[in-house]
Amino acid sequence: MRAKGLAAAAAAVMVLVAGCTGDEPAPRRSEGTPGGGLTLRIVAGSEQKSVIDTIVTPWCESRGHHCVVTLQGSVDQARLLAAGSREHDVYWFASSVFSQLGDEATVLQDVKPMFLTPVVFAGWRSEMQRLGFAGRSDVGIAEILRAVESDRTRVWITNPTQSNSGATVLFGFMNHFAGNGPGTPLSAAQLDSPAVEQGVSRFVAAMDQTPPSTGTLMTECLARPTDCRTLFTYEDLVIEKNQELVRDGREPLVVAYPRGSLAISDAPLGFLPRGDDGDAGRRAAFRELQEHLLTDAGAQAQLRKLGRRPVGGVGLTLDNPDLSVFNPEWGIQATINEQGIQYPAAPVIRAALDRYQTRYRPPVDTFYCLDGSGSMASNEGWNGVRAAGRQIFDQGQAALTFLQTHPQDTTTVGIFTQDLVAGTPWRVDGDNRNALHGLVGRIDAYQPDGGTDMYACLRRAASDLSRLQAADRRRLVVLMTDGRSTGQNRDAAVAALTAVDVPVIAIAFGRDVDAAQLREVATATGGAYVQQDDLVAALRQAAGYK
């Protein structure tokens, strides 16, 4: 993520982190409901929100069921499933990429794709016209790659290790660099080939922003059209957003389908049994929901209005498409004859995402400013920081969520009260496992005390990061506080950060935090504001901006 392109809106980031969970299970609800229905707990990607709101929730209500829906990122879904969690009854991944990772033990049952949507290269109409892509059905992946690498446009993509849409794009380009046709999946041997490694590294380095969720990507791109000119995303989300843009009298997005490397999302829905007496009832309700989505005429019509393509047709071809939805003026093609790429096996997917973190992505210099004031002890905030530190800095734990440190990263942790705590910041160069684990021990050992002045830490971060300005490196500040900072260093800190063009992910924890102070820093630096009381989720997601 380039500093100039980082997302900066609270709502989008809050939607993402609110769906992320730690290792503790959610409180159980009663399995029965007064109306004779039952409780069905569904975990789904943010990509499915409109389908849930429009189709699933009304269906649940009509049957008297209590459907508890959690929106959660692809990595967290895969992690929960692989860890044996029984927190949810139904898993709804965006595509088979991350469902393969989570379900290597094949614990999900009755898994079926619910609809299809291709991943597209999209941009504002004026931008796609300028690039020469508007009105064409033959835009090849090589043309898109040239536009991206030549800096002719500013491009956003979700972090491939944190979001399915980014992962599908990554595998599409990896197939291209490997010379594979659509029907040939990427092999383990090809991961280490110079053509793939060098090609992917160039491609990722050309991205202006890599937010950790598709929902955040779409919301932020529309909110910041000057910064986000083009992006890789799902066709159905472009259709959804274009309907909003047209209603608001704004310029729509226009899509191009990367010929030669088309990736398709299939939205697999699967049931997870718990092995208790309630399984039969929950499974019956699940199968009824699946049948409703796949065969009910009303549900199918609603899916098509939302821009989803049915799984029962011939490939991606639509019969009698509604041109107000699948609008050719937006570049939408009702008939797509091209075969989608074949995704590799789970071990290759995992290895590719590991390599993204440790080899493909540009190195990042990250400075963490963590509030160590006395209130962080009384409100349990420091316990959250300790838990997050273990997941981010312990490389064994970080690997579970694809947040490993790059061999050329620098990681700096500063703790502040009225000033920087004596002995901090602590800095680790590279990915030395022992040195990074040492950060966990130091954070664990610290005892919160004193007042609050985040600006002292931010000034130090700006000073340290200003000395690290290599063209192939990125820089990031992650700030977390639970209070109001004294203001004597405010102007100098904000000016210093703005001058060095380093974005700040500003995390507000607790009820006593001064949101205005954090929003100011995030906005001034082109960063993001996050209001979140789950510090493990918040700090993990902030780390996902690398």
Coordinates of C-alpha atoms in Angstrom, one line a residue:
M1 CA 0.0 0.0 0.0
R2 CA 1.5 3.3 -1.0
A3 CA 1.2 6.0 1.6
K4 CA -0.8 8.3 -0.7
G5 CA -3.4 5.7 -1.3
L6 CA -4.4 4.3 2.1
A7 CA -8.1 4.1 3.0
A8 CA -9.4 6.7 5.4
A9 CA -12.9 6.1 6.5
A10 CA -14.1 4.6 9.8
A11 CA -17.3 2.9 8.7
A12 CA -15.7 0.6 6.1
V13 CA -12.9 -0.5 8.4
M14 CA -15.3 -0.9 11.3
V15 CA -17.5 -3.3 9.2
L16 CA -14.4 -5.4 8.6
V17 CA -13.0 -5.6 12.1
A18 CA -16.4 -6.1 13.7
G19 CA -16.7 -9.4 11.9
C20 CA -13.3 -10.7 13.1
T21 CA -13.1 -12.8 16.2
G22 CA -10.5 -14.0 18.6
D23 CA -10.1 -17.5 19.8
E24 CA -13.0 -17.3 22.3
P25 CA -16.3 -18.7 21.2
A26 CA -19.4 -16.5 21.0
P27 CA -22.1 -16.9 23.6
R28 CA -24.5 -19.7 22.7
R29 CA -28.1 -18.8 21.9
S30 CA -31.0 -21.1 22.7
E31 CA -31.5 -23.5 19.8
G32 CA -35.3 -23.1 19.8
T33 CA -37.3 -20.0 19.1
P34 CA -40.8 -19.1 20.3
G35 CA -42.2 -19.5 16.8
G36 CA -41.1 -23.1 16.6
G37 CA -38.1 -22.4 14.4
L38 CA -34.5 -22.8 15.4
T39 CA -31.2 -20.8 15.6
L40 CA -29.0 -21.1 12.6
R41 CA -25.6 -19.3 12.9
I42 CA -24.1 -18.2 9.6
V43 CA -20.7 -16.8 9.0
A44 CA -20.2 -15.1 5.6
G45 CA -17.9 -12.8 3.8
S46 CA -18.7 -9.1 3.5
E47 CA -19.3 -9.8 -0.2
Q48 CA -22.5 -11.6 0.7
K49 CA -24.1 -8.8 2.7
S50 CA -26.6 -7.7 0.1
V51 CA -27.7 -11.3 -0.6
I52 CA -28.2 -11.9 3.2
D53 CA -30.1 -8.7 3.7
T54 CA -32.3 -9.1 0.6
I55 CA -32.9 -12.9 0.5
V56 CA -31.5 -14.8 3.5
T57 CA -32.9 -12.7 6.3
P58 CA -36.4 -12.5 4.9
W59 CA -36.4 -16.3 4.3
C60 CA -35.3 -17.0 7.9
E61 CA -38.1 -14.7 9.2
S62 CA -40.7 -16.4 7.0
R63 CA -39.7 -19.8 8.4
G64 CA -39.6 -18.6 12.0
H65 CA -35.9 -19.3 12.3
H66 CA -33.5 -17.1 14.1
C67 CA -30.6 -16.6 11.7
V68 CA -27.5 -15.1 13.4
V69 CA -25.2 -13.7 10.7
T70 CA -21.6 -12.8 11.3
L71 CA -19.7 -11.0 8.5
Q72 CA -16.1 -12.2 8.7
G73 CA -13.0 -12.0 6.5
S74 CA -12.0 -15.0 4.4
V75 CA -8.9 -15.7 6.5
D76 CA -10.8 -15.7 9.8
Q77 CA -13.4 -18.0 8.4
A78 CA -10.7 -20.4 7.2
R79 CA -8.8 -20.2 10.5
L80 CA -11.9 -20.9 12.6
L81 CA -12.9 -23.9 10.4
A82 CA -9.4 -25.3 10.4
A83 CA -9.1 -24.9 14.2
G84 CA -12.2 -27.1 14.7
S85 CA -14.5 -24.3 15.9
R86 CA -18.1 -25.1 16.3
E87 CA -19.1 -21.4 16.7
H88 CA -21.1 -21.4 13.4
D89 CA -23.4 -23.8 11.7
V90 CA -23.1 -22.5 8.2
Y91 CA -20.0 -21.2 6.3
W92 CA -20.4 -19.0 3.3
F93 CA -17.1 -18.2 1.7
A94 CA -16.7 -15.9 -1.3
S95 CA -15.0 -18.6 -3.3
S96 CA -13.3 -21.9 -3.1
V97 CA -9.9 -20.5 -2.6
F98 CA -10.1 -19.9 1.1
S99 CA -12.7 -22.6 1.7
Q100 CA -10.1 -25.1 0.5
L101 CA -7.6 -23.7 3.1
G102 CA -10.1 -23.9 5.9
D103 CA -11.7 -27.3 5.0
E104 CA -8.6 -29.4 4.3
A105 CA -10.1 -31.9 6.8
T106 CA -13.3 -32.0 4.8
V107 CA -15.6 -31.2 7.7
L108 CA -18.1 -29.1 5.8
Q109 CA -21.0 -31.0 4.4
D110 CA -23.4 -30.4 1.5
V111 CA -21.1 -27.8 0.0
K112 CA -22.5 -26.2 -3.1
P113 CA -21.8 -23.0 -5.1
M114 CA -24.7 -20.5 -4.8
F115 CA -23.9 -18.2 -7.7
L116 CA -21.1 -17.1 -9.9
T117 CA -19.4 -13.8 -10.4
P118 CA -16.1 -13.0 -12.3
V119 CA -13.4 -10.9 -10.9
V120 CA -13.0 -7.8 -13.2
F121 CA -10.7 -4.9 -13.7
A122 CA -12.9 -1.8 -13.2
G123 CA -12.4 1.9 -13.2
W124 CA -14.3 5.2 -13.4
R125 CA -15.8 5.5 -16.9
S126 CA -13.5 8.5 -17.8
E127 CA -10.5 6.6 -16.6
M128 CA -11.3 3.5 -18.6
Q129 CA -11.9 5.6 -21.7
R130 CA -8.6 7.3 -21.2
L131 CA -6.9 3.9 -20.9
G132 CA -8.6 2.7 -24.1
F133 CA -10.5 -0.1 -22.3
A134 CA -14.1 1.2 -22.4
G135 CA -16.4 -0.4 -24.9
R136 CA -14.1 -3.3 -25.6
S137 CA -14.7 -7.0 -25.0
D138 CA -11.2 -8.1 -25.9
V139 CA -9.1 -6.5 -23.2
G140 CA -6.3 -8.9 -22.5
I141 CA -4.5 -9.5 -19.2
A142 CA -1.2 -8.3 -20.8
E143 CA -2.8 -4.9 -21.6
I144 CA -4.1 -4.5 -18.1
L145 CA -0.7 -5.5 -16.8
R146 CA 1.0 -2.8 -18.9
A147 CA -1.4 -0.2 -17.7
V148 CA -0.8 -1.1 -14.1
E149 CA 3.0 -1.4 -14.3
S150 CA 3.5 1.8 -16.3
D151 CA 1.8 4.0 -13.6
R152 CA -0.8 5.1 -16.2
T153 CA -3.5 4.7 -13.5
R154 CA -3.8 4.4 -9.7
V155 CA -4.8 0.8 -8.9
W156 CA -6.3 -0.8 -5.8
I157 CA -6.6 -4.4 -4.8
T158 CA -7.4 -6.2 -1.6
N159 CA -4.5 -7.8 0.3
P160 CA -4.4 -11.3 -1.2
T161 CA -3.6 -13.0 2.1
Q162 CA -6.6 -11.4 3.8
S163 CA -9.3 -11.2 1.2
N164 CA -10.7 -13.6 -1.4
S165 CA -11.0 -11.1 -4.2
G166 CA -7.3 -10.2 -3.9
A167 CA -6.3 -13.9 -3.8
T168 CA -8.3 -14.7 -6.9
V169 CA -6.6 -11.8 -8.8
L170 CA -3.2 -13.0 -7.5
F171 CA -3.7 -16.5 -8.8
G172 CA -5.0 -15.2 -12.1
F173 CA -1.8 -13.2 -12.6
M174 CA 0.4 -16.0 -11.3
N175 CA -1.2 -18.3 -13.9
H176 CA -0.4 -15.7 -16.6
F177 CA 3.3 -15.4 -15.5
A178 CA 3.6 -19.2 -15.4
G179 CA 2.3 -19.4 -18.9
N180 CA -0.6 -21.6 -17.9
G181 CA -3.9 -21.8 -19.8
P182 CA -7.2 -21.4 -18.0
G183 CA -7.5 -25.2 -17.4
T184 CA -4.0 -25.6 -16.0
P185 CA -3.7 -24.9 -12.3
L186 CA -0.5 -23.4 -10.8
S187 CA 1.9 -26.0 -9.6
A188 CA 4.2 -26.0 -6.5
A189 CA 7.2 -25.9 -8.8
Q190 CA 6.0 -22.8 -10.6
L191 CA 5.8 -20.8 -7.4
D192 CA 9.6 -20.5 -7.3
S193 CA 10.2 -19.9 -11.0
P194 CA 11.8 -16.6 -11.8
A195 CA 8.9 -15.7 -14.2
V196 CA 6.3 -16.1 -11.5
E197 CA 8.2 -14.5 -8.6
Q198 CA 9.5 -11.6 -10.5
G199 CA 6.2 -11.0 -12.3
V200 CA 4.1 -11.1 -9.2
S201 CA 6.5 -8.9 -7.3
R202 CA 6.4 -6.2 -10.0
F203 CA 2.6 -6.4 -10.1
V204 CA 2.1 -6.1 -6.4
A205 CA 4.6 -3.2 -6.1
A206 CA 2.4 -1.3 -8.7
M207 CA -0.6 -1.4 -6.4
D208 CA -1.5 2.0 -4.8
Q209 CA -3.5 0.4 -2.0
T210 CA -4.1 -3.1 -0.6
P211 CA -6.9 -2.8 2.1
P212 CA -7.8 -6.0 3.9
S213 CA -11.4 -6.6 2.8
T214 CA -13.4 -6.2 -0.4
G215 CA -16.1 -4.3 1.5
T216 CA -13.6 -1.7 2.6
L217 CA -12.1 -1.6 -0.9
M218 CA -15.4 -0.8 -2.6
T219 CA -16.6 1.7 0.0
E220 CA -13.3 3.6 0.0
C221 CA -12.9 3.6 -3.7
L222 CA -16.2 5.3 -4.2
A223 CA -15.5 7.7 -1.4
R224 CA -12.1 8.7 -2.8
P225 CA -12.4 8.8 -6.6
T226 CA -9.2 10.9 -7.0
D227 CA -7.1 8.4 -5.2
C228 CA -8.8 5.2 -6.5
R229 CA -8.9 5.3 -10.3
T230 CA -9.1 1.6 -11.1
L231 CA -9.4 -1.6 -9.0
F232 CA -9.7 -5.3 -9.2
T233 CA -13.0 -6.5 -7.7
Y234 CA -16.1 -8.6 -8.2
E235 CA -18.5 -7.9 -11.1
D236 CA -21.5 -8.2 -8.9
L237 CA -20.2 -5.5 -6.5
V238 CA -19.5 -3.2 -9.4
I239 CA -23.1 -3.6 -10.5
E240 CA -24.4 -3.0 -6.9
K241 CA -22.3 0.2 -6.6
N242 CA -23.1 1.4 -10.1
Q243 CA -26.8 1.3 -9.3
E244 CA -26.1 3.5 -6.3
L245 CA -23.8 5.8 -8.3
V246 CA -26.4 6.3 -11.1
R247 CA -29.1 7.0 -8.5
D248 CA -26.9 9.7 -7.0
G249 CA -26.1 11.2 -10.4
R250 CA -22.4 10.1 -10.2
E251 CA -20.1 8.7 -12.8
P252 CA -20.4 4.9 -13.0
L253 CA -17.6 2.3 -13.1
V254 CA -16.8 0.4 -16.3
V255 CA -15.4 -3.1 -16.3
A256 CA -13.0 -5.1 -18.4
Y257 CA -12.7 -8.9 -18.2
P258 CA -9.0 -10.0 -18.1
R259 CA -9.0 -12.2 -21.1
G260 CA -6.6 -15.1 -20.7
S261 CA -6.8 -15.2 -17.0
L262 CA -10.4 -14.8 -15.9
A263 CA -11.0 -15.7 -12.2
I264 CA -14.5 -16.7 -11.1
S265 CA -16.0 -16.6 -7.6
D266 CA -18.5 -19.4 -6.8
A267 CA -19.8 -18.5 -3.3
P268 CA -19.8 -22.0 -1.8
L269 CA -22.2 -22.6 1.1
G270 CA -21.6 -25.5 3.5
F271 CA -23.0 -27.0 6.7
L272 CA -20.9 -27.8 9.7
P273 CA -22.4 -30.4 12.1
R274 CA -21.8 -30.2 15.8
G275 CA -22.4 -33.8 16.6
D276 CA -25.4 -33.2 18.9
D277 CA -29.1 -33.8 18.8
G278 CA -29.8 -30.5 17.1
D279 CA -27.8 -31.4 13.9
A280 CA -30.8 -33.0 12.1
G281 CA -33.0 -29.9 12.5
R282 CA -30.2 -27.5 11.6
R283 CA -29.2 -29.5 8.6
A284 CA -32.8 -29.7 7.3
A285 CA -33.1 -25.9 7.6
F286 CA -29.7 -25.4 5.9
R287 CA -30.7 -27.6 3.0
E288 CA -34.0 -25.8 2.7
L289 CA -32.1 -22.5 2.5
Q290 CA -29.7 -23.9 -0.1
E291 CA -32.6 -25.1 -2.2
H292 CA -34.3 -21.7 -1.9
L293 CA -31.2 -19.9 -3.2
L294 CA -30.7 -22.4 -6.0
T295 CA -34.2 -23.1 -7.3
D296 CA -36.8 -20.7 -6.0
A297 CA -37.8 -18.4 -8.9
G298 CA -38.2 -15.4 -6.6
A299 CA -34.8 -15.9 -5.0
Q300 CA -33.1 -16.5 -8.4
A301 CA -34.7 -13.3 -9.8
Q302 CA -33.4 -11.4 -6.7
L303 CA -30.0 -12.8 -7.2
R304 CA -29.9 -11.6 -10.8
K305 CA -31.1 -8.1 -9.7
L306 CA -28.1 -8.1 -7.4
G307 CA -25.8 -8.9 -10.3
R308 CA -25.2 -12.5 -9.4
R309 CA -25.0 -15.1 -12.2
P310 CA -26.8 -18.5 -11.7
V311 CA -24.8 -21.7 -11.3
G312 CA -27.2 -23.7 -13.4
G313 CA -26.6 -22.0 -16.7
V314 CA -23.9 -22.6 -19.4
G315 CA -20.8 -21.1 -18.0
L316 CA -21.3 -17.4 -17.4
T317 CA -23.9 -17.0 -20.1
L318 CA -27.2 -15.2 -19.1
D319 CA -30.5 -15.8 -20.9
N320 CA -32.6 -12.7 -21.3
P321 CA -30.5 -10.6 -19.1
D322 CA -31.9 -7.4 -17.5
L323 CA -29.8 -4.8 -19.2
S324 CA -30.5 -2.3 -16.4
V325 CA -28.5 -4.6 -14.2
F326 CA -26.1 -6.4 -16.6
N327 CA -25.7 -3.0 -18.3
P328 CA -23.5 -3.1 -21.5
E329 CA -22.8 0.7 -21.0
W330 CA -20.9 -0.4 -17.9
G331 CA -18.9 -2.9 -19.9
I332 CA -20.9 -5.8 -18.5
Q333 CA -21.0 -8.8 -20.9
A334 CA -24.1 -11.0 -20.6
T335 CA -22.3 -13.8 -22.5
I336 CA -18.8 -14.7 -21.5
N337 CA -17.4 -17.7 -23.3
E338 CA -14.0 -17.7 -21.7
Q339 CA -13.1 -20.5 -19.3
G340 CA -12.2 -19.4 -15.8
I341 CA -8.8 -20.3 -14.3
Q342 CA -8.5 -23.5 -12.3
Y343 CA -7.4 -22.8 -8.8
P344 CA -4.5 -24.9 -7.4
A345 CA -4.7 -27.4 -4.6
A346 CA -4.8 -26.2 -1.0
P347 CA -1.1 -26.7 -0.3
V348 CA -0.2 -24.6 -3.3
I349 CA -2.7 -21.9 -2.3
R350 CA -1.2 -21.8 1.2
A351 CA 2.4 -21.7 -0.1
A352 CA 1.5 -18.9 -2.5
L353 CA 0.0 -16.7 0.2
D354 CA 3.0 -17.4 2.5
R355 CA 5.2 -16.2 -0.3
Y356 CA 3.2 -13.1 -0.8
Q357 CA 3.9 -12.1 2.8
T358 CA 7.6 -13.1 2.8
R359 CA 8.7 -12.6 -0.8
Y360 CA 6.3 -11.1 -3.3
R361 CA 5.1 -7.9 -1.5
P362 CA 7.4 -4.9 -1.0
P363 CA 9.0 -4.7 2.5
V364 CA 7.3 -2.4 5.0
D365 CA 8.6 -0.2 7.8
T366 CA 6.0 -0.3 10.5
F367 CA 6.0 1.8 13.6
Y368 CA 3.5 0.8 16.3
C369 CA 2.5 3.5 18.8
L370 CA 0.7 1.8 21.7
D371 CA -1.0 3.5 24.6
G372 CA 0.6 2.3 27.9
S373 CA -1.2 4.7 30.2
G374 CA -2.7 3.6 33.5
S375 CA -6.3 3.4 32.1
M376 CA -5.1 0.6 29.8
A377 CA -4.8 -1.6 32.9
S378 CA -8.2 -0.8 34.4
N379 CA -10.1 -1.3 31.2
E380 CA -8.3 -4.6 30.2
G381 CA -6.9 -2.8 27.1
W382 CA -3.3 -3.9 27.7
N383 CA -4.4 -7.5 27.9
G384 CA -5.8 -7.1 24.4
V385 CA -2.5 -5.6 23.3
R386 CA -0.6 -8.5 24.8
A387 CA -2.9 -11.0 22.9
A388 CA -2.6 -9.1 19.7
G389 CA 1.2 -8.9 20.0
R390 CA 1.4 -12.7 20.2
Q391 CA -0.7 -13.0 17.0
I392 CA 1.3 -10.4 15.1
F393 CA 4.9 -10.8 16.3
D394 CA 5.1 -14.5 17.1
Q395 CA 5.8 -15.8 13.6
G396 CA 4.2 -19.1 14.3
Q397 CA 1.0 -17.4 15.3
A398 CA 1.3 -14.8 12.5
A399 CA 1.5 -17.6 9.9
L400 CA -1.9 -18.8 10.8
T401 CA -3.4 -15.6 9.5
F402 CA -0.8 -14.9 6.8
L403 CA 0.7 -11.9 8.6
Q404 CA 4.3 -13.0 8.6
T405 CA 7.1 -10.5 8.6
H406 CA 9.0 -10.0 5.4
P407 CA 12.8 -10.6 5.6
Q408 CA 13.4 -6.9 4.8
D409 CA 10.7 -5.4 7.0
T410 CA 11.5 -3.3 9.9
T411 CA 9.2 -3.5 13.0
T412 CA 9.3 -0.8 15.7
V413 CA 7.2 -0.8 18.8
G414 CA 6.9 2.4 20.9
I415 CA 4.9 2.6 24.2
F416 CA 3.7 6.0 25.2
T417 CA 2.3 7.6 28.4
Q418 CA 3.0 11.3 28.9
D419 CA 6.0 10.6 26.7
L420 CA 7.7 7.6 25.1
V421 CA 8.3 5.1 27.9
A422 CA 12.0 4.8 28.8
G423 CA 13.8 2.1 26.8
T424 CA 11.3 2.3 23.9
P425 CA 10.9 2.2 21.0
W426 CA 12.1 -1.4 20.3
R427 CA 13.1 -2.1 16.7
V428 CA 13.6 -5.4 14.9
D429 CA 15.2 -5.5 11.4
G430 CA 14.0 -8.3 9.2
D431 CA 12.2 -11.5 10.2
N432 CA 14.4 -12.9 12.9
R433 CA 11.9 -15.1 14.9
N434 CA 13.7 -14.8 18.2
A435 CA 14.0 -11.0 18.0
L436 CA 10.3 -10.7 17.0
H437 CA 9.3 -13.0 19.8
G438 CA 11.3 -10.8 22.1
L439 CA 8.7 -8.0 21.3
V440 CA 6.0 -10.3 22.7
G441 CA 7.9 -10.7 25.9
R442 CA 8.6 -7.0 26.3
I443 CA 4.9 -6.2 25.7
D444 CA 3.8 -8.9 28.2
A445 CA 6.2 -7.5 30.8
Y446 CA 5.1 -3.9 30.6
Q447 CA 2.7 -2.6 33.3
P448 CA 0.5 0.3 32.2
D449 CA 0.9 3.5 34.2
G450 CA 0.7 7.3 33.8
G451 CA -1.0 9.8 31.5
T452 CA -1.5 10.0 27.7
D453 CA 0.3 11.9 24.9
M454 CA 0.2 10.0 21.7
Y455 CA 1.7 12.9 19.8
A456 CA 5.1 12.3 21.4
C457 CA 5.2 8.8 19.9
L458 CA 3.9 10.0 16.5
R459 CA 6.7 12.6 16.3
R460 CA 9.2 9.9 17.0
A461 CA 7.6 7.6 14.4
A462 CA 7.8 10.4 11.7
S463 CA 11.4 11.1 12.6
D464 CA 12.4 7.4 12.4
L465 CA 10.4 6.6 9.2
S466 CA 11.7 9.7 7.5
R467 CA 15.1 8.1 7.3
L468 CA 13.7 5.0 5.5
Q469 CA 12.6 6.2 2.1
A470 CA 13.8 3.7 -0.4
A471 CA 11.6 3.5 -3.5
D472 CA 10.9 -0.2 -3.1
R473 CA 9.7 0.2 0.5
R474 CA 6.5 1.2 2.1
R475 CA 5.9 2.9 5.5
L476 CA 3.1 2.7 8.0
V477 CA 2.2 3.8 11.5
V478 CA -0.3 1.9 13.6
L479 CA -1.6 4.0 16.5
M480 CA -3.8 2.7 19.4
T481 CA -5.1 4.8 22.3
D482 CA -8.0 4.7 24.8
G483 CA -7.9 8.3 26.0
R484 CA -7.5 12.0 25.2
S485 CA -4.0 13.2 24.6
T486 CA -2.5 16.4 25.8
G487 CA -2.0 18.7 22.9
Q488 CA 1.3 20.4 23.2
N489 CA 2.9 18.2 20.6
R490 CA -0.2 18.0 18.3
D491 CA 0.7 20.5 15.6
A492 CA 4.3 19.3 15.3
A493 CA 3.4 15.6 15.2
V494 CA 0.7 16.1 12.5
A495 CA 3.0 18.3 10.4
A496 CA 5.9 15.8 10.7
L497 CA 3.8 12.9 9.6
T498 CA 2.2 14.8 6.7
A499 CA 5.6 16.0 5.6
V500 CA 7.0 12.4 5.3
D501 CA 3.8 11.1 3.7
V502 CA 3.3 8.2 6.1
P503 CA -0.3 7.0 6.7
V504 CA -1.6 6.3 10.2
I505 CA -4.1 3.5 11.1
A506 CA -5.6 5.1 14.2
I507 CA -7.4 2.7 16.5
A508 CA -9.8 4.1 19.1
F509 CA -10.3 1.8 22.1
G510 CA -12.9 2.3 24.9
R511 CA -15.5 4.9 25.7
D512 CA -13.1 7.7 26.9
V513 CA -11.1 8.0 23.7
D514 CA -11.1 11.3 21.8
A515 CA -12.3 10.2 18.4
A516 CA -11.7 13.7 16.9
Q517 CA -8.0 13.6 17.7
L518 CA -7.6 10.2 16.0
R519 CA -9.7 11.1 13.0
E520 CA -7.6 14.2 12.5
V521 CA -4.4 12.2 12.4
A522 CA -5.8 9.6 10.1
T523 CA -7.3 12.1 7.7
A524 CA -4.2 14.3 7.6
T525 CA -2.0 11.4 6.7
G526 CA -4.3 9.5 4.3
G527 CA -4.7 6.8 6.9
A528 CA -7.7 5.1 8.4
Y529 CA -9.7 5.5 11.7
V530 CA -11.0 2.4 13.5
Q531 CA -13.3 2.4 16.4
Q532 CA -12.9 -1.1 18.0
D533 CA -13.0 -2.6 21.4
D534 CA -11.5 -5.9 20.2
L535 CA -7.9 -4.9 20.1
V536 CA -6.8 -8.3 18.8
A537 CA -9.0 -7.9 15.8
A538 CA -8.1 -4.3 15.3
L539 CA -4.4 -4.6 15.5
R540 CA -4.4 -7.7 13.3
Q541 CA -6.4 -5.9 10.7
A542 CA -4.1 -2.9 10.9
A543 CA -1.2 -5.2 10.3
G544 CA -3.1 -6.5 7.3
Y545 CA -2.6 -3.2 5.5
K546 CA 1.0 -4.2 4.7

